[in-house]
PDB file of C-alpha atoms in Angstrom:
ATOM      1  CA  MET A   1       0.042   0.349   0.130  1.00  0.00           C
ATOM      2  CA  ARG A   2       1.374   3.458  -0.802  1.00  0.00           C
ATOM      3  CA  LEU A   3      -0.072   6.509   0.051  1.00  0.00           C
ATOM      4  CA  ALA A   4       0.904  10.049  -1.319  1.00  0.00           C
ATOM      5  CA  ILE A   5       0.507  13.014   1.513  1.00  0.00           C
ATOM      6  CA  LEU A   6       0.130  16.539   0.681  1.00  0.00           C
ATOM      7  CA  SER A   7      -0.485  19.624   2.322  1.00  0.00           C
ATOM      8  CA  ASP A   8       0.028  23.550   2.217  1.00  0.00           C
ATOM      9  CA  ILE A   9      -0.726  24.107  -1.318  1.00  0.00           C
ATOM     10  CA  HIS A  10      -1.959  27.594  -0.917  1.00  0.00           C
ATOM     11  CA  GLY A  11      -3.040  28.229  -4.332  1.00  0.00           C
ATOM     12  CA  ASN A  12      -0.167  27.534  -6.310  1.00  0.00           C
ATOM     13  CA  LEU A  13      -1.419  25.555  -9.027  1.00  0.00           C
ATOM     14  CA  PRO A  14       1.722  25.073 -10.887  1.00  0.00           C
ATOM     15  CA  ALA A  15       3.332  23.436  -8.064  1.00  0.00           C
ATOM     16  CA  LEU A  16       0.466  21.056  -7.503  1.00  0.00           C
ATOM     17  CA  GLU A  17       0.582  20.141 -11.217  1.00  0.00           C
ATOM     18  CA  THR A  18       4.274  19.283 -10.936  1.00  0.00           C
ATOM     19  CA  VAL A  19       3.787  17.152  -8.205  1.00  0.00           C
ATOM     20  CA  ILE A  20       0.652  15.253  -9.878  1.00  0.00           C
ATOM     21  CA  ALA A  21       2.740  14.657 -12.783  1.00  0.00           C
ATOM     22  CA  GLU A  22       5.244  13.104 -10.759  1.00  0.00           C
ATOM     23  CA  LEU A  23       3.394  10.800  -9.017  1.00  0.00           C
ATOM     24  CA  GLU A  24       1.805   9.561 -12.327  1.00  0.00           C
ATOM     25  CA  ASP A  25       5.059   7.530 -12.621  1.00  0.00           C
ATOM     26  CA  GLU A  26       4.412   6.019  -9.260  1.00  0.00           C
ATOM     27  CA  GLN A  27       2.261   2.992  -7.817  1.00  0.00           C
ATOM     28  CA  ILE A  28      -0.180   5.253  -5.672  1.00  0.00           C
ATOM     29  CA  ASP A  29      -2.877   3.569  -4.035  1.00  0.00           C
ATOM     30  CA  HIS A  30      -4.470   6.332  -1.822  1.00  0.00           C
ATOM     31  CA  PHE A  31      -3.924  10.293  -1.593  1.00  0.00           C
ATOM     32  CA  LEU A  32      -4.507  12.358   1.513  1.00  0.00           C
ATOM     33  CA  CYS A  33      -4.566  16.432   1.410  1.00  0.00           C
ATOM     34  CA  LEU A  34      -3.850  17.925   4.786  1.00  0.00           C
ATOM     35  CA  GLY A  35      -5.252  21.254   4.051  1.00  0.00           C
ATOM     36  CA  ASP A  36      -4.423  25.040   3.318  1.00  0.00           C
ATOM     37  CA  VAL A  37      -5.660  24.195  -0.353  1.00  0.00           C
ATOM     38  CA  ALA A  38      -6.467  27.764  -1.705  1.00  0.00           C
ATOM     39  CA  ALA A  39      -5.517  31.131   0.168  1.00  0.00           C
ATOM     40  CA  GLY A  40      -2.002  32.733  -0.726  1.00  0.00           C
ATOM     41  CA  GLY A  41      -1.704  32.048  -4.111  1.00  0.00           C
ATOM     42  CA  PRO A  42      -2.890  33.402  -7.252  1.00  0.00           C
ATOM     43  CA  GLN A  43      -5.273  30.157  -8.465  1.00  0.00           C
ATOM     44  CA  PRO A  44      -7.532  29.749  -5.392  1.00  0.00           C
ATOM     45  CA  GLY A  45     -10.469  28.612  -7.171  1.00  0.00           C
ATOM     46  CA  GLU A  46      -8.740  26.332  -9.821  1.00  0.00           C
ATOM     47  CA  THR A  47      -6.606  24.669  -7.196  1.00  0.00           C
ATOM     48  CA  LEU A  48      -9.746  23.653  -5.333  1.00  0.00           C
ATOM     49  CA  ASP A  49     -11.160  22.423  -8.534  1.00  0.00           C
ATOM     50  CA  ARG A  50      -7.999  20.328  -9.175  1.00  0.00           C
ATOM     51  CA  VAL A  51      -8.407  18.854  -5.524  1.00  0.00           C
ATOM     52  CA  LYS A  52     -11.731  18.162  -5.731  1.00  0.00           C
ATOM     53  CA  ALA A  53     -11.537  16.623  -9.234  1.00  0.00           C
ATOM     54  CA  LEU A  54      -9.121  14.075  -7.989  1.00  0.00           C
ATOM     55  CA  GLY A  55     -11.132  12.894  -5.308  1.00  0.00           C
ATOM     56  CA  TRP A  56      -8.360  13.179  -2.184  1.00  0.00           C
ATOM     57  CA  PRO A  57      -9.951  13.446   1.290  1.00  0.00           C
ATOM     58  CA  ALA A  58      -9.022  16.832   2.787  1.00  0.00           C
ATOM     59  CA  ILE A  59      -8.284  18.026   5.920  1.00  0.00           C
ATOM     60  CA  MET A  60      -9.422  21.410   7.170  1.00  0.00           C
ATOM     61  CA  GLY A  61      -6.459  24.200   7.510  1.00  0.00           C
ATOM     62  CA  ASN A  62      -6.614  27.328   9.399  1.00  0.00           C
ATOM     63  CA  THR A  63      -6.507  29.131   5.888  1.00  0.00           C
ATOM     64  CA  ASP A  64      -9.220  26.945   4.495  1.00  0.00           C
ATOM     65  CA  ASP A  65     -11.272  28.167   7.429  1.00  0.00           C
ATOM     66  CA  TRP A  66     -10.395  31.841   7.063  1.00  0.00           C
ATOM     67  CA  LEU A  67     -11.750  31.605   3.561  1.00  0.00           C
ATOM     68  CA  LEU A  68     -15.207  30.857   4.563  1.00  0.00           C
ATOM     69  CA  THR A  69     -15.395  33.527   7.001  1.00  0.00           C
ATOM     70  CA  PRO A  70     -12.522  36.158   6.537  1.00  0.00           C
ATOM     71  CA  GLN A  71     -11.891  37.840   9.937  1.00  0.00           C
ATOM     72  CA  ILE A  72      -9.944  41.077   9.023  1.00  0.00           C
ATOM     73  CA  LYS A  73      -7.470  42.031  11.857  1.00  0.00           C
ATOM     74  CA  GLU A  74      -5.185  44.963  12.457  1.00  0.00           C
ATOM     75  CA  GLN A  75      -1.756  43.904  11.591  1.00  0.00           C
ATOM     76  CA  THR A  76       1.477  45.166  12.996  1.00  0.00           C
ATOM     77  CA  THR A  77       3.864  43.901  10.388  1.00  0.00           C
ATOM     78  CA  ARG A  78       4.116  44.315   6.640  1.00  0.00           C
ATOM     79  CA  PHE A  79       4.253  40.425   6.485  1.00  0.00           C
ATOM     80  CA  GLY A  80       1.276  40.219   8.123  1.00  0.00           C
ATOM     81  CA  GLN A  81      -0.790  42.897   6.250  1.00  0.00           C
ATOM     82  CA  TYR A  82       0.188  41.618   3.000  1.00  0.00           C
ATOM     83  CA  CYS A  83      -0.819  38.094   3.726  1.00  0.00           C
ATOM     84  CA  GLN A  84      -4.048  39.180   4.817  1.00  0.00           C
ATOM     85  CA  ASP A  85      -4.566  41.296   1.877  1.00  0.00           C
ATOM     86  CA  ILE A  86      -3.707  38.227  -0.589  1.00  0.00           C
ATOM     87  CA  ASP A  87      -6.023  35.728   1.592  1.00  0.00           C
ATOM     88  CA  LEU A  88      -8.794  38.339   1.324  1.00  0.00           C
ATOM     89  CA  TRP A  89      -8.671  38.731  -2.581  1.00  0.00           C
ATOM     90  CA  CYS A  90      -8.412  34.960  -2.450  1.00  0.00           C
ATOM     91  CA  ALA A  91     -11.707  34.744  -0.364  1.00  0.00           C
ATOM     92  CA  GLN A  92     -13.549  37.159  -3.069  1.00  0.00           C
ATOM     93  CA  GLN A  93     -12.087  34.581  -5.900  1.00  0.00           C
ATOM     94  CA  ILE A  94     -13.843  31.451  -4.907  1.00  0.00           C
ATOM     95  CA  SER A  95     -17.532  30.518  -5.617  1.00  0.00           C
ATOM     96  CA  GLU A  96     -20.209  29.563  -3.498  1.00  0.00           C
ATOM     97  CA  GLU A  97     -19.887  25.747  -4.877  1.00  0.00           C
ATOM     98  CA  GLN A  98     -16.235  25.784  -3.965  1.00  0.00           C
ATOM     99  CA  LYS A  99     -16.791  26.929  -0.559  1.00  0.00           C
ATOM    100  CA  VAL A 100     -18.888  23.820  -0.274  1.00  0.00           C
ATOM    101  CA  PHE A 101     -16.247  21.805  -0.812  1.00  0.00           C
ATOM    102  CA  ILE A 102     -14.416  23.469   1.533  1.00  0.00           C
ATOM    103  CA  ARG A 103     -16.930  22.832   4.177  1.00  0.00           C
ATOM    104  CA  SER A 104     -16.545  19.118   3.567  1.00  0.00           C
ATOM    105  CA  PHE A 105     -13.133  19.051   4.917  1.00  0.00           C
ATOM    106  CA  GLN A 106     -12.546  16.943   8.107  1.00  0.00           C
ATOM    107  CA  ALA A 107     -11.216  18.683  11.363  1.00  0.00           C
ATOM    108  CA  SER A 108      -9.223  15.153  11.305  1.00  0.00           C
ATOM    109  CA  ALA A 109      -9.245  11.745  10.473  1.00  0.00           C
ATOM    110  CA  LEU A 110      -8.410   8.079  11.476  1.00  0.00           C
ATOM    111  CA  ILE A 111      -7.531   5.893   8.693  1.00  0.00           C
ATOM    112  CA  PRO A 112      -6.830   2.392   9.194  1.00  0.00           C
ATOM    113  CA  LEU A 113      -3.841   1.432   6.769  1.00  0.00           C
ATOM    114  CA  SER A 114      -2.793  -2.309   7.656  1.00  0.00           C
ATOM    115  CA  PRO A 115      -3.539  -4.575  10.788  1.00  0.00           C
ATOM    116  CA  GLN A 116      -0.615  -3.043  12.510  1.00  0.00           C
ATOM    117  CA  HIS A 117      -0.829   0.727  11.451  1.00  0.00           C
ATOM    118  CA  ILE A 118      -3.605   3.406  11.837  1.00  0.00           C
ATOM    119  CA  LEU A 119      -2.984   6.849  10.464  1.00  0.00           C
ATOM    120  CA  LEU A 120      -3.835  10.157  12.116  1.00  0.00           C
ATOM    121  CA  ALA A 121      -4.568  12.979   9.845  1.00  0.00           C
ATOM    122  CA  TYR A 122      -4.485  16.754  11.240  1.00  0.00           C
ATOM    123  CA  HIS A 123      -3.389  20.066   9.822  1.00  0.00           C
ATOM    124  CA  GLY A 124      -1.560  22.003  12.753  1.00  0.00           C
ATOM    125  CA  SER A 125      -2.375  19.121  15.404  1.00  0.00           C
ATOM    126  CA  PRO A 126      -5.549  17.053  16.315  1.00  0.00           C
ATOM    127  CA  ARG A 127      -6.652  19.747  18.797  1.00  0.00           C
ATOM    128  CA  SER A 128      -6.100  22.825  16.569  1.00  0.00           C
ATOM    129  CA  TYR A 129      -5.272  23.775  13.238  1.00  0.00           C
ATOM    130  CA  ARG A 130      -3.158  26.379  14.313  1.00  0.00           C
ATOM    131  CA  GLU A 131      -0.883  24.576  16.846  1.00  0.00           C
ATOM    132  CA  ARG A 132       2.735  23.932  15.290  1.00  0.00           C
ATOM    133  CA  ILE A 133       4.421  20.453  16.030  1.00  0.00           C
ATOM    134  CA  LEU A 134       8.041  20.668  15.667  1.00  0.00           C
ATOM    135  CA  ASP A 135      11.686  18.764  15.931  1.00  0.00           C
ATOM    136  CA  ILE A 136      11.679  21.006  19.442  1.00  0.00           C
ATOM    137  CA  THR A 137       8.158  20.003  20.316  1.00  0.00           C
ATOM    138  CA  SER A 138       8.729  18.173  23.840  1.00  0.00           C
ATOM    139  CA  GLU A 139       7.427  14.735  24.390  1.00  0.00           C
ATOM    140  CA  ALA A 140       5.088  16.030  27.565  1.00  0.00           C
ATOM    141  CA  GLU A 141       3.652  18.630  24.884  1.00  0.00           C
ATOM    142  CA  LEU A 142       3.504  15.650  22.646  1.00  0.00           C
ATOM    143  CA  ASP A 143       1.575  13.773  25.304  1.00  0.00           C
ATOM    144  CA  ALA A 144      -1.132  16.329  25.684  1.00  0.00           C
ATOM    145  CA  ILE A 145      -1.671  16.946  22.079  1.00  0.00           C
ATOM    146  CA  PHE A 146      -2.000  12.978  21.294  1.00  0.00           C
ATOM    147  CA  GLY A 147      -3.592  11.758  24.431  1.00  0.00           C
ATOM    148  CA  GLU A 148      -4.602   8.132  24.023  1.00  0.00           C
ATOM    149  CA  THR A 149      -4.652   7.873  20.286  1.00  0.00           C
ATOM    150  CA  PRO A 150      -4.640   4.298  18.815  1.00  0.00           C
ATOM    151  CA  ALA A 151      -2.828   5.849  15.666  1.00  0.00           C
ATOM    152  CA  THR A 152       0.601   4.640  15.170  1.00  0.00           C
ATOM    153  CA  ILE A 153       1.330   7.152  12.214  1.00  0.00           C
ATOM    154  CA  LEU A 154       0.799  11.083  13.114  1.00  0.00           C
ATOM    155  CA  VAL A 155       0.848  13.061  10.187  1.00  0.00           C
ATOM    156  CA  GLY A 156       0.300  17.009   9.470  1.00  0.00           C
ATOM    157  CA  GLY A 157       1.238  20.135   8.047  1.00  0.00           C
ATOM    158  CA  HIS A 158       0.798  23.893   8.678  1.00  0.00           C
ATOM    159  CA  THR A 159       4.517  24.410   9.379  1.00  0.00           C
ATOM    160  CA  HIS A 160       5.632  24.350   5.652  1.00  0.00           C
ATOM    161  CA  ALA A 161       8.792  22.442   6.853  1.00  0.00           C
ATOM    162  CA  GLN A 162       9.393  18.680   6.369  1.00  0.00           C
ATOM    163  CA  LEU A 163       9.462  16.457   9.676  1.00  0.00           C
ATOM    164  CA  TRP A 164      10.417  12.839  10.139  1.00  0.00           C
ATOM    165  CA  ARG A 165      10.108  11.946  14.135  1.00  0.00           C
ATOM    166  CA  ARG A 166      10.210   9.256  16.324  1.00  0.00           C
ATOM    167  CA  TYR A 167       7.467   9.704  19.252  1.00  0.00           C
ATOM    168  CA  ARG A 168       7.300   7.065  21.890  1.00  0.00           C
ATOM    169  CA  ASP A 169       6.237   4.153  19.796  1.00  0.00           C
ATOM    170  CA  LYS A 170       4.628   6.260  16.952  1.00  0.00           C
ATOM    171  CA  LEU A 171       6.074   8.147  14.323  1.00  0.00           C
ATOM    172  CA  ILE A 172       4.985  11.978  13.486  1.00  0.00           C
ATOM    173  CA  LEU A 173       5.412  12.950   9.846  1.00  0.00           C
ATOM    174  CA  ASN A 174       5.025  16.397   8.180  1.00  0.00           C
ATOM    175  CA  PRO A 175       5.246  16.134   4.074  1.00  0.00           C
ATOM    176  CA  GLY A 176       6.015  19.865   4.082  1.00  0.00           C
ATOM    177  CA  SER A 177       4.451  22.262   1.600  1.00  0.00           C
ATOM    178  CA  VAL A 178       3.650  21.995  -2.199  1.00  0.00           C
ATOM    179  CA  GLY A 179       3.147  25.416  -2.761  1.00  0.00           C
ATOM    180  CA  MET A 180       4.826  27.452  -0.201  1.00  0.00           C
ATOM    181  CA  ALA A 181       8.093  25.518   0.805  1.00  0.00           C
ATOM    182  CA  MET A 182       9.905  27.429   3.759  1.00  0.00           C
ATOM    183  CA  ASP A 183      13.606  27.458   4.267  1.00  0.00           C
ATOM    184  CA  ARG A 184      13.141  27.884   8.198  1.00  0.00           C
ATOM    185  CA  VAL A 185      10.024  28.216  10.443  1.00  0.00           C
ATOM    186  CA  SER A 186      11.287  31.775  12.237  1.00  0.00           C
ATOM    187  CA  PRO A 187      11.415  34.287  12.151  1.00  0.00           C
ATOM    188  CA  LEU A 188       9.238  35.118   9.804  1.00  0.00           C
ATOM    189  CA  ASP A 189      10.980  38.421   8.272  1.00  0.00           C
ATOM    190  CA  ALA A 190      14.032  35.877   7.437  1.00  0.00           C
ATOM    191  CA  ILE A 191      11.952  33.206   5.714  1.00  0.00           C
ATOM    192  CA  ARG A 192      12.734  32.640   2.166  1.00  0.00           C
ATOM    193  CA  ASN A 193      10.863  29.976  -0.219  1.00  0.00           C
ATOM    194  CA  PRO A 194      13.093  27.371  -2.245  1.00  0.00           C
ATOM    195  CA  PRO A 195      11.700  26.887  -5.599  1.00  0.00           C
ATOM    196  CA  TRP A 196      10.564  23.455  -5.196  1.00  0.00           C
ATOM    197  CA  ALA A 197       7.247  21.257  -4.047  1.00  0.00           C
ATOM    198  CA  GLU A 198       7.482  19.268  -1.126  1.00  0.00           C
ATOM    199  CA  TYR A 199       5.292  16.096  -0.446  1.00  0.00           C
ATOM    200  CA  ALA A 200       5.526  12.461   0.916  1.00  0.00           C
ATOM    201  CA  ILE A 201       5.014   8.895  -0.016  1.00  0.00           C
ATOM    202  CA  LEU A 202       4.110   6.560   2.701  1.00  0.00           C
ATOM    203  CA  THR A 203       4.584   2.613   1.826  1.00  0.00           C
ATOM    204  CA  ILE A 204       3.551  -0.515   3.931  1.00  0.00           C
ATOM    205  CA  GLU A 205       4.713  -3.800   2.702  1.00  0.00           C
ATOM    206  CA  GLY A 206       3.586  -6.351   5.308  1.00  0.00           C
ATOM    207  CA  LYS A 207       5.129  -5.485   8.277  1.00  0.00           C
ATOM    208  CA  HIS A 208       7.693  -3.059   6.859  1.00  0.00           C
ATOM    209  CA  LEU A 209       6.989   0.764   6.868  1.00  0.00           C
ATOM    210  CA  SER A 210       9.052   3.459   4.722  1.00  0.00           C
ATOM    211  CA  VAL A 211       8.766   6.901   4.250  1.00  0.00           C
ATOM    212  CA  ASP A 212      10.020   9.040   1.438  1.00  0.00           C
ATOM    213  CA  LEU A 213      10.002  12.907   1.754  1.00  0.00           C
ATOM    214  CA  ARG A 214      10.242  14.669  -1.374  1.00  0.00           C
ATOM    215  CA  ARG A 215      11.207  17.621  -3.187  1.00  0.00           C
ATOM    216  CA  THR A 216      10.459  18.210  -6.645  1.00  0.00           C
ATOM    217  CA  PRO A 217      11.596  21.743  -8.654  1.00  0.00           C
ATOM    218  CA  PHE A 218       8.472  23.793 -10.260  1.00  0.00           C
ATOM    219  CA  ASP A 219       8.356  26.896 -12.212  1.00  0.00           C
ATOM    220  CA  PRO A 220       8.188  29.743 -10.113  1.00  0.00           C
ATOM    221  CA  GLN A 221       8.451  32.172 -13.020  1.00  0.00           C
ATOM    222  CA  ARG A 222       5.430  30.767 -14.444  1.00  0.00           C
ATOM    223  CA  LEU A 223       3.983  31.268 -10.629  1.00  0.00           C
ATOM    224  CA  ARG A 224       5.155  34.640 -11.071  1.00  0.00           C
ATOM    225  CA  ALA A 225       3.566  35.349 -14.181  1.00  0.00           C
ATOM    226  CA  ILE A 226      -0.067  33.943 -13.144  1.00  0.00           C
ATOM    227  CA  SER A 227       0.254  36.384 -10.372  1.00  0.00           C
ATOM    228  CA  LEU A 228       0.717  39.625 -12.100  1.00  0.00           C
ATOM    229  CA  GLU A 229      -2.098  38.302 -14.657  1.00  0.00           C
ATOM    230  CA  ARG A 230      -4.619  37.625 -12.291  1.00  0.00           C
ATOM    231  CA  GLY A 231      -3.841  41.037 -10.416  1.00  0.00           C
ATOM    232  CA  MET A 232      -3.167  39.321  -6.969  1.00  0.00           C
ATOM    233  CA  PRO A 233      -2.035  41.951  -4.267  1.00  0.00           C
ATOM    234  CA  HIS A 234       1.245  42.617  -3.594  1.00  0.00           C
ATOM    235  CA  ALA A 235       2.159  40.307  -6.524  1.00  0.00           C
ATOM    236  CA  ASP A 236       5.944  41.486  -6.748  1.00  0.00           C
ATOM    237  CA  TRP A 237       6.271  41.188  -3.064  1.00  0.00           C
ATOM    238  CA  ALA A 238       5.006  37.874  -2.883  1.00  0.00           C
ATOM    239  CA  ASN A 239       7.224  36.575  -5.740  1.00  0.00           C
ATOM    240  CA  ASN A 240      10.362  38.367  -4.414  1.00  0.00           C
ATOM    241  CA  GLU A 241      10.203  35.882  -1.544  1.00  0.00           C
ATOM    242  CA  TRP A 242      11.043  33.013  -3.684  1.00  0.00           C
ATOM    243  CA  ASP A 243      14.712  32.243  -3.488  1.00  0.00           C
ATOM    244  CA  LEU A 244      15.674  31.840  -7.096  1.00  0.00           C
ATOM    245  CA  GLU A 245      19.658  32.088  -6.557  1.00  0.00           C
TER     246      GLU A 245
END
């Protein structure tokens, strides 16, 4: 059994299409989307339609929920203000039908994979799509987050950083971000976006389990052109966040 795990596409359809094309050469049995599908990029509606057409189960991310009921807040940094402006524009680009699709996303999901393994899928954590699970998160914190879950494989996104971590008798995975990979998790004003799409493939063969964390290059210049064509706010600023060197 092979499962492809994608997260944090953020309206970057060129990156998503690159990953889909790459997966066509793999023998993938199931697909899972961990949320944050549309906000933040120049093709929010088209990206939602692509995920819907593929029939992948999807988890609700924080920006997915925000698109349904935008909450405008006073921002204290340019980064925060520009991101909010882009997300509000994205909310204005999606249709009522596409909002219905977002509402179908699950908060979390328990998925049996084999007699030995159950997968728990979430966006940030099982208790909050905004919570971040990092390599430095303490085991005491992880105990509070996961409680007595029967799952042996714990998969989430949100941080835009790939993660493979042992936790007691379990495995924590983060496939990274398809559409907005980051070279670090903080500080925000120092983060750069490397020009690749991240995802993961989980393989179970009998009692054997393996994980392939992948990075595949896509064309950020195509993303730049689309963002300018569509009139996405702060397109030049967003495009300059990509590390093209």
